[in-house]
Amino acid sequence: MSEHTPTPRLGGQFSKALVYAELKHHNQVRKAGEIPYLGHLLSVAGLVLEGDGTETQAIAALLHDCVEDAGGPATLAEIRANFGDEVARIVDQCSDTDETPKPPWRQRKQAYIAHLADVDEATLLVSLADKLDNARALLRDYRAHGPALWQRFTVADPHQHLWYYGELLAAFRARGCDSWLVDELASVIDELTALVRRTERTVVV
């Protein structure tokens, strides 16, 4: 049941960001499906708010993939002009590349993990929410599709993905993140790891 507040956290800039994000990602869907990519952005923004994030962080959550997937540096300049320097900084720090074509997967992921040691606290929450939502999606889809899931990705080795999420979790903990989102990320990674190992141990006769 909802209550009312005289000082709502979200205002017109958040509404504007919703429209902007939909326009930037209008034709994009999640891998191997027809689910609009906006669903991921809304989930990340929701996790940021549930993690007690600010409106600025929630706006950055909506826009966190714009630079990487919808325009590169030119889009970052648009975001700065429309939503301010702080939103632009968080979005920039959440992007693992603004290059086209993207650098090799492992190189990008290693650089992003190392980069988390230097980002500010505002960015950490947005990044954590993003990775948690992605990990949840992996677990959900693995339950539904099993090992065929990995064929959606450029890197099809499940152990590479488990390495990445394990290193992300370690990086968040090294920064002192004590949000419930960290605990949930750990739980999701543990369950996904167990499922992958169980599948690998299964012998079909």
PDB file of C-alpha atoms in Angstrom:
ATOM      1  CA  MET A   1       0.000   0.000   0.000  1.00  0.00           C
ATOM      2  CA  SER A   2       1.391   3.382  -0.964  1.00  0.00           C
ATOM      3  CA  GLU A   3       1.604   6.510   1.154  1.00  0.00           C
ATOM      4  CA  HIS A   4       1.974  10.145   0.167  1.00  0.00           C
ATOM      5  CA  THR A   5       4.849  12.565   0.622  1.00  0.00           C
ATOM      6  CA  PRO A   6       4.930  16.350   0.246  1.00  0.00           C
ATOM      7  CA  THR A   7       8.452  16.056  -1.206  1.00  0.00           C
ATOM      8  CA  PRO A   8       8.468  13.410  -3.965  1.00  0.00           C
ATOM      9  CA  ARG A   9      11.937  12.235  -4.946  1.00  0.00           C
ATOM     10  CA  LEU A  10      11.175  12.094  -8.669  1.00  0.00           C
ATOM     11  CA  GLY A  11      10.289  15.094 -10.786  1.00  0.00           C
ATOM     12  CA  GLY A  12      10.066  16.322 -14.331  1.00  0.00           C
ATOM     13  CA  GLN A  13      13.655  15.408 -15.212  1.00  0.00           C
ATOM     14  CA  PHE A  14      12.959  11.761 -14.443  1.00  0.00           C
ATOM     15  CA  SER A  15       9.883  11.848 -16.697  1.00  0.00           C
ATOM     16  CA  LYS A  16      11.965  13.474 -19.419  1.00  0.00           C
ATOM     17  CA  ALA A  17      14.616  10.776 -19.033  1.00  0.00           C
ATOM     18  CA  LEU A  18      11.997   8.043 -19.434  1.00  0.00           C
ATOM     19  CA  VAL A  19      10.992   9.464 -22.803  1.00  0.00           C
ATOM     20  CA  TYR A  20      14.608  10.009 -23.852  1.00  0.00           C
ATOM     21  CA  ALA A  21      15.592   6.431 -22.939  1.00  0.00           C
ATOM     22  CA  GLU A  22      12.645   4.980 -24.857  1.00  0.00           C
ATOM     23  CA  LEU A  23      13.532   6.986 -27.937  1.00  0.00           C
ATOM     24  CA  LYS A  24      17.205   5.980 -27.784  1.00  0.00           C
ATOM     25  CA  HIS A  25      16.427   2.276 -27.325  1.00  0.00           C
ATOM     26  CA  HIS A  26      13.135   2.191 -29.260  1.00  0.00           C
ATOM     27  CA  ASN A  27      14.088  -0.626 -31.653  1.00  0.00           C
ATOM     28  CA  GLN A  28      16.259  -2.596 -29.232  1.00  0.00           C
ATOM     29  CA  VAL A  29      15.213  -5.829 -27.536  1.00  0.00           C
ATOM     30  CA  ARG A  30      16.910  -8.100 -25.016  1.00  0.00           C
ATOM     31  CA  LYS A  31      19.100 -10.852 -26.459  1.00  0.00           C
ATOM     32  CA  ALA A  32      17.273 -13.650 -28.321  1.00  0.00           C
ATOM     33  CA  GLY A  33      13.811 -12.305 -27.592  1.00  0.00           C
ATOM     34  CA  GLU A  34      11.227  -9.628 -28.242  1.00  0.00           C
ATOM     35  CA  ILE A  35      11.227  -8.012 -24.804  1.00  0.00           C
ATOM     36  CA  PRO A  36      11.823  -4.262 -25.241  1.00  0.00           C
ATOM     37  CA  TYR A  37      15.218  -3.249 -23.904  1.00  0.00           C
ATOM     38  CA  LEU A  38      13.484  -0.488 -21.962  1.00  0.00           C
ATOM     39  CA  GLY A  39      12.331  -3.193 -19.540  1.00  0.00           C
ATOM     40  CA  HIS A  40      15.918  -3.643 -18.357  1.00  0.00           C
ATOM     41  CA  LEU A  41      16.387   0.108 -17.920  1.00  0.00           C
ATOM     42  CA  LEU A  42      13.189   0.398 -15.878  1.00  0.00           C
ATOM     43  CA  SER A  43      14.282  -2.519 -13.699  1.00  0.00           C
ATOM     44  CA  VAL A  44      17.675  -0.944 -13.054  1.00  0.00           C
ATOM     45  CA  ALA A  45      16.083   2.399 -12.169  1.00  0.00           C
ATOM     46  CA  GLY A  46      13.691   0.587  -9.833  1.00  0.00           C
ATOM     47  CA  LEU A  47      16.566  -1.180  -8.070  1.00  0.00           C
ATOM     48  CA  VAL A  48      18.398   2.131  -7.676  1.00  0.00           C
ATOM     49  CA  LEU A  49      15.345   3.689  -6.031  1.00  0.00           C
ATOM     50  CA  GLU A  50      14.807   0.636  -3.819  1.00  0.00           C
ATOM     51  CA  GLY A  51      18.462   0.989  -2.841  1.00  0.00           C
ATOM     52  CA  ASP A  52      17.691   4.546  -1.640  1.00  0.00           C
ATOM     53  CA  GLY A  53      19.212   6.233  -4.667  1.00  0.00           C
ATOM     54  CA  THR A  54      18.586   9.819  -5.667  1.00  0.00           C
ATOM     55  CA  GLU A  55      16.653  11.115  -8.656  1.00  0.00           C
ATOM     56  CA  THR A  56      19.990  11.821 -10.349  1.00  0.00           C
ATOM     57  CA  GLN A  57      21.044   8.200  -9.900  1.00  0.00           C
ATOM     58  CA  ALA A  58      17.659   6.941 -11.108  1.00  0.00           C
ATOM     59  CA  ILE A  59      17.940   9.095 -14.238  1.00  0.00           C
ATOM     60  CA  ALA A  60      21.444   7.771 -14.847  1.00  0.00           C
ATOM     61  CA  ALA A  61      20.077   4.242 -14.440  1.00  0.00           C
ATOM     62  CA  LEU A  62      17.560   4.870 -17.208  1.00  0.00           C
ATOM     63  CA  LEU A  63      20.313   6.238 -19.444  1.00  0.00           C
ATOM     64  CA  HIS A  64      23.238   4.024 -18.431  1.00  0.00           C
ATOM     65  CA  ASP A  65      23.399   2.102 -21.733  1.00  0.00           C
ATOM     66  CA  CYS A  66      22.813   5.044 -24.058  1.00  0.00           C
ATOM     67  CA  VAL A  67      26.485   5.790 -24.684  1.00  0.00           C
ATOM     68  CA  GLU A  68      27.452   2.151 -25.170  1.00  0.00           C
ATOM     69  CA  ASP A  69      24.477   1.104 -27.311  1.00  0.00           C
ATOM     70  CA  ALA A  70      22.893   4.255 -28.716  1.00  0.00           C
ATOM     71  CA  GLY A  71      25.323   6.825 -30.005  1.00  0.00           C
ATOM     72  CA  GLY A  72      28.666   6.951 -28.214  1.00  0.00           C
ATOM     73  CA  PRO A  73      30.275  10.311 -27.337  1.00  0.00           C
ATOM     74  CA  ALA A  74      27.640  12.323 -29.211  1.00  0.00           C
ATOM     75  CA  THR A  75      24.926  10.807 -27.028  1.00  0.00           C
ATOM     76  CA  LEU A  76      26.940  11.542 -23.895  1.00  0.00           C
ATOM     77  CA  ALA A  77      27.076  15.190 -24.950  1.00  0.00           C
ATOM     78  CA  GLU A  78      23.281  15.165 -25.405  1.00  0.00           C
ATOM     79  CA  ILE A  79      22.838  13.670 -21.940  1.00  0.00           C
ATOM     80  CA  ARG A  80      25.072  16.323 -20.404  1.00  0.00           C
ATOM     81  CA  ALA A  81      23.141  19.099 -22.134  1.00  0.00           C
ATOM     82  CA  ASN A  82      19.730  17.728 -21.150  1.00  0.00           C
ATOM     83  CA  PHE A  83      20.320  16.164 -17.726  1.00  0.00           C
ATOM     84  CA  GLY A  84      23.456  17.802 -16.321  1.00  0.00           C
ATOM     85  CA  ASP A  85      27.055  16.981 -15.545  1.00  0.00           C
ATOM     86  CA  GLU A  86      26.392  14.565 -12.674  1.00  0.00           C
ATOM     87  CA  VAL A  87      24.077  12.333 -14.703  1.00  0.00           C
ATOM     88  CA  ALA A  88      26.538  12.427 -17.605  1.00  0.00           C
ATOM     89  CA  ARG A  89      29.422  11.458 -15.298  1.00  0.00           C
ATOM     90  CA  ILE A  90      27.551   8.451 -13.893  1.00  0.00           C
ATOM     91  CA  VAL A  91      26.486   7.298 -17.354  1.00  0.00           C
ATOM     92  CA  ASP A  92      30.046   7.665 -18.626  1.00  0.00           C
ATOM     93  CA  GLN A  93      31.431   5.709 -15.677  1.00  0.00           C
ATOM     94  CA  CYS A  94      28.851   2.939 -16.194  1.00  0.00           C
ATOM     95  CA  SER A  95      29.827   2.477 -19.852  1.00  0.00           C
ATOM     96  CA  ASP A  96      32.439  -0.169 -20.576  1.00  0.00           C
ATOM     97  CA  THR A  97      33.199   1.363 -23.982  1.00  0.00           C
ATOM     98  CA  ASP A  98      32.167   4.144 -26.332  1.00  0.00           C
ATOM     99  CA  GLU A  99      34.091   2.639 -29.267  1.00  0.00           C
ATOM    100  CA  THR A 100      32.627   1.137 -32.446  1.00  0.00           C
ATOM    101  CA  PRO A 101      33.351  -1.683 -32.999  1.00  0.00           C
ATOM    102  CA  LYS A 102      33.667  -2.676 -29.371  1.00  0.00           C
ATOM    103  CA  PRO A 103      37.011  -4.011 -28.115  1.00  0.00           C
ATOM    104  CA  PRO A 104      37.266  -7.768 -27.369  1.00  0.00           C
ATOM    105  CA  TRP A 105      34.930  -9.009 -24.627  1.00  0.00           C
ATOM    106  CA  ARG A 106      37.522 -10.109 -22.059  1.00  0.00           C
ATOM    107  CA  GLN A 107      39.517  -6.902 -22.485  1.00  0.00           C
ATOM    108  CA  ARG A 108      36.407  -4.766 -21.905  1.00  0.00           C
ATOM    109  CA  LYS A 109      35.301  -6.722 -18.872  1.00  0.00           C
ATOM    110  CA  GLN A 110      38.719  -6.663 -17.217  1.00  0.00           C
ATOM    111  CA  ALA A 111      38.941  -2.912 -17.775  1.00  0.00           C
ATOM    112  CA  TYR A 112      35.456  -2.362 -16.330  1.00  0.00           C
ATOM    113  CA  ILE A 113      36.230  -4.407 -13.215  1.00  0.00           C
ATOM    114  CA  ALA A 114      39.444  -2.465 -12.608  1.00  0.00           C
ATOM    115  CA  HIS A 115      37.605   0.795 -13.248  1.00  0.00           C
ATOM    116  CA  LEU A 116      35.166   0.106 -10.382  1.00  0.00           C
ATOM    117  CA  ALA A 117      37.968   0.792  -7.910  1.00  0.00           C
ATOM    118  CA  ASP A 118      37.966   4.452  -8.958  1.00  0.00           C
ATOM    119  CA  VAL A 119      34.339   5.395  -9.639  1.00  0.00           C
ATOM    120  CA  ASP A 120      32.370   7.511  -7.168  1.00  0.00           C
ATOM    121  CA  GLU A 121      29.733   6.223  -4.751  1.00  0.00           C
ATOM    122  CA  ALA A 122      26.860   7.450  -6.916  1.00  0.00           C
ATOM    123  CA  THR A 123      28.086   5.363  -9.835  1.00  0.00           C
ATOM    124  CA  LEU A 124      28.597   2.252  -7.695  1.00  0.00           C
ATOM    125  CA  LEU A 125      24.890   1.983  -6.886  1.00  0.00           C
ATOM    126  CA  VAL A 126      23.839   2.348 -10.534  1.00  0.00           C
ATOM    127  CA  SER A 127      26.447  -0.178 -11.671  1.00  0.00           C
ATOM    128  CA  LEU A 128      25.432  -2.616  -8.935  1.00  0.00           C
ATOM    129  CA  ALA A 129      21.764  -2.354  -9.893  1.00  0.00           C
ATOM    130  CA  ASP A 130      22.632  -2.922 -13.560  1.00  0.00           C
ATOM    131  CA  LYS A 131      24.721  -6.015 -12.847  1.00  0.00           C
ATOM    132  CA  LEU A 132      22.124  -7.444 -10.483  1.00  0.00           C
ATOM    133  CA  ASP A 133      19.368  -7.109 -13.066  1.00  0.00           C
ATOM    134  CA  ASN A 134      21.572  -8.705 -15.730  1.00  0.00           C
ATOM    135  CA  ALA A 135      22.512 -11.565 -13.396  1.00  0.00           C
ATOM    136  CA  ARG A 136      18.857 -12.136 -12.533  1.00  0.00           C
ATOM    137  CA  ALA A 137      18.046 -12.321 -16.249  1.00  0.00           C
ATOM    138  CA  LEU A 138      20.827 -14.881 -16.818  1.00  0.00           C
ATOM    139  CA  LEU A 139      19.558 -17.051 -13.972  1.00  0.00           C
ATOM    140  CA  ARG A 140      15.951 -16.792 -15.106  1.00  0.00           C
ATOM    141  CA  ASP A 141      16.824 -17.676 -18.696  1.00  0.00           C
ATOM    142  CA  TYR A 142      19.167 -20.487 -17.682  1.00  0.00           C
ATOM    143  CA  ARG A 143      16.342 -22.066 -15.729  1.00  0.00           C
ATOM    144  CA  ALA A 144      14.162 -21.849 -18.845  1.00  0.00           C
ATOM    145  CA  HIS A 145      16.654 -22.750 -21.581  1.00  0.00           C
ATOM    146  CA  GLY A 146      19.627 -24.430 -19.950  1.00  0.00           C
ATOM    147  CA  PRO A 147      23.070 -24.342 -21.644  1.00  0.00           C
ATOM    148  CA  ALA A 148      21.549 -23.126 -24.922  1.00  0.00           C
ATOM    149  CA  LEU A 149      21.403 -19.720 -23.227  1.00  0.00           C
ATOM    150  CA  TRP A 150      25.116 -19.102 -23.772  1.00  0.00           C
ATOM    151  CA  GLN A 151      24.786 -19.270 -27.555  1.00  0.00           C
ATOM    152  CA  ARG A 152      23.146 -15.846 -27.436  1.00  0.00           C
ATOM    153  CA  PHE A 153      26.449 -14.242 -26.506  1.00  0.00           C
ATOM    154  CA  THR A 154      29.646 -13.466 -28.360  1.00  0.00           C
ATOM    155  CA  VAL A 155      31.412 -15.426 -25.618  1.00  0.00           C
ATOM    156  CA  ALA A 156      29.625 -18.759 -25.264  1.00  0.00           C
ATOM    157  CA  ASP A 157      31.704 -20.213 -22.415  1.00  0.00           C
ATOM    158  CA  PRO A 158      29.602 -20.074 -19.211  1.00  0.00           C
ATOM    159  CA  HIS A 159      32.732 -20.009 -17.066  1.00  0.00           C
ATOM    160  CA  GLN A 160      33.741 -16.691 -18.594  1.00  0.00           C
ATOM    161  CA  HIS A 161      30.409 -15.191 -17.545  1.00  0.00           C
ATOM    162  CA  LEU A 162      30.675 -16.717 -14.066  1.00  0.00           C
ATOM    163  CA  TRP A 163      34.225 -15.305 -13.801  1.00  0.00           C
ATOM    164  CA  TYR A 164      32.946 -11.859 -14.746  1.00  0.00           C
ATOM    165  CA  TYR A 165      30.122 -11.778 -12.219  1.00  0.00           C
ATOM    166  CA  GLY A 166      32.335 -13.207  -9.512  1.00  0.00           C
ATOM    167  CA  GLU A 167      34.923 -10.482 -10.111  1.00  0.00           C
ATOM    168  CA  LEU A 168      32.207  -7.811 -10.150  1.00  0.00           C
ATOM    169  CA  LEU A 169      30.930  -9.040  -6.792  1.00  0.00           C
ATOM    170  CA  ALA A 170      34.453  -8.947  -5.370  1.00  0.00           C
ATOM    171  CA  ALA A 171      34.943  -5.403  -6.713  1.00  0.00           C
ATOM    172  CA  PHE A 172      31.711  -4.161  -5.124  1.00  0.00           C
ATOM    173  CA  ARG A 173      32.650  -5.744  -1.806  1.00  0.00           C
ATOM    174  CA  ALA A 174      36.170  -4.296  -1.996  1.00  0.00           C
ATOM    175  CA  ARG A 175      34.586  -0.853  -2.264  1.00  0.00           C
ATOM    176  CA  GLY A 176      32.670  -1.500   0.949  1.00  0.00           C
ATOM    177  CA  CYS A 177      29.223  -1.807  -0.637  1.00  0.00           C
ATOM    178  CA  ASP A 178      26.903  -3.170   2.050  1.00  0.00           C
ATOM    179  CA  SER A 179      23.592  -2.736   0.244  1.00  0.00           C
ATOM    180  CA  TRP A 180      21.125  -5.604   0.150  1.00  0.00           C
ATOM    181  CA  LEU A 181      21.726  -5.542  -3.608  1.00  0.00           C
ATOM    182  CA  VAL A 182      25.219  -6.975  -3.032  1.00  0.00           C
ATOM    183  CA  ASP A 183      23.785  -9.858  -1.003  1.00  0.00           C
ATOM    184  CA  GLU A 184      21.221 -10.578  -3.687  1.00  0.00           C
ATOM    185  CA  LEU A 185      23.871 -10.456  -6.421  1.00  0.00           C
ATOM    186  CA  ALA A 186      25.908 -13.005  -4.452  1.00  0.00           C
ATOM    187  CA  SER A 187      22.853 -15.251  -4.077  1.00  0.00           C
ATOM    188  CA  VAL A 188      22.055 -15.105  -7.796  1.00  0.00           C
ATOM    189  CA  ILE A 189      25.660 -15.879  -8.769  1.00  0.00           C
ATOM    190  CA  ASP A 190      25.777 -18.814  -6.348  1.00  0.00           C
ATOM    191  CA  GLU A 191      22.576 -20.310  -7.751  1.00  0.00           C
ATOM    192  CA  LEU A 192      23.654 -19.820 -11.366  1.00  0.00           C
ATOM    193  CA  THR A 193      27.056 -21.381 -10.630  1.00  0.00           C
ATOM    194  CA  ALA A 194      25.409 -24.386  -8.976  1.00  0.00           C
ATOM    195  CA  LEU A 195      23.069 -24.898 -11.938  1.00  0.00           C
ATOM    196  CA  VAL A 196      25.919 -24.725 -14.449  1.00  0.00           C
ATOM    197  CA  ARG A 197      27.996 -27.216 -12.461  1.00  0.00           C
ATOM    198  CA  ARG A 198      25.022 -29.544 -12.035  1.00  0.00           C
ATOM    199  CA  THR A 199      24.408 -29.518 -15.780  1.00  0.00           C
ATOM    200  CA  GLU A 200      28.073 -30.234 -16.490  1.00  0.00           C
ATOM    201  CA  ARG A 201      27.997 -33.242 -14.122  1.00  0.00           C
ATOM    202  CA  THR A 202      24.938 -34.720 -15.838  1.00  0.00           C
ATOM    203  CA  VAL A 203      25.799 -37.712 -18.020  1.00  0.00           C
ATOM    204  CA  VAL A 204      23.328 -38.600 -20.732  1.00  0.00           C
ATOM    205  CA  VAL A 205      23.276 -42.366 -21.407  1.00  0.00           C
TER     206      VAL A 205
END
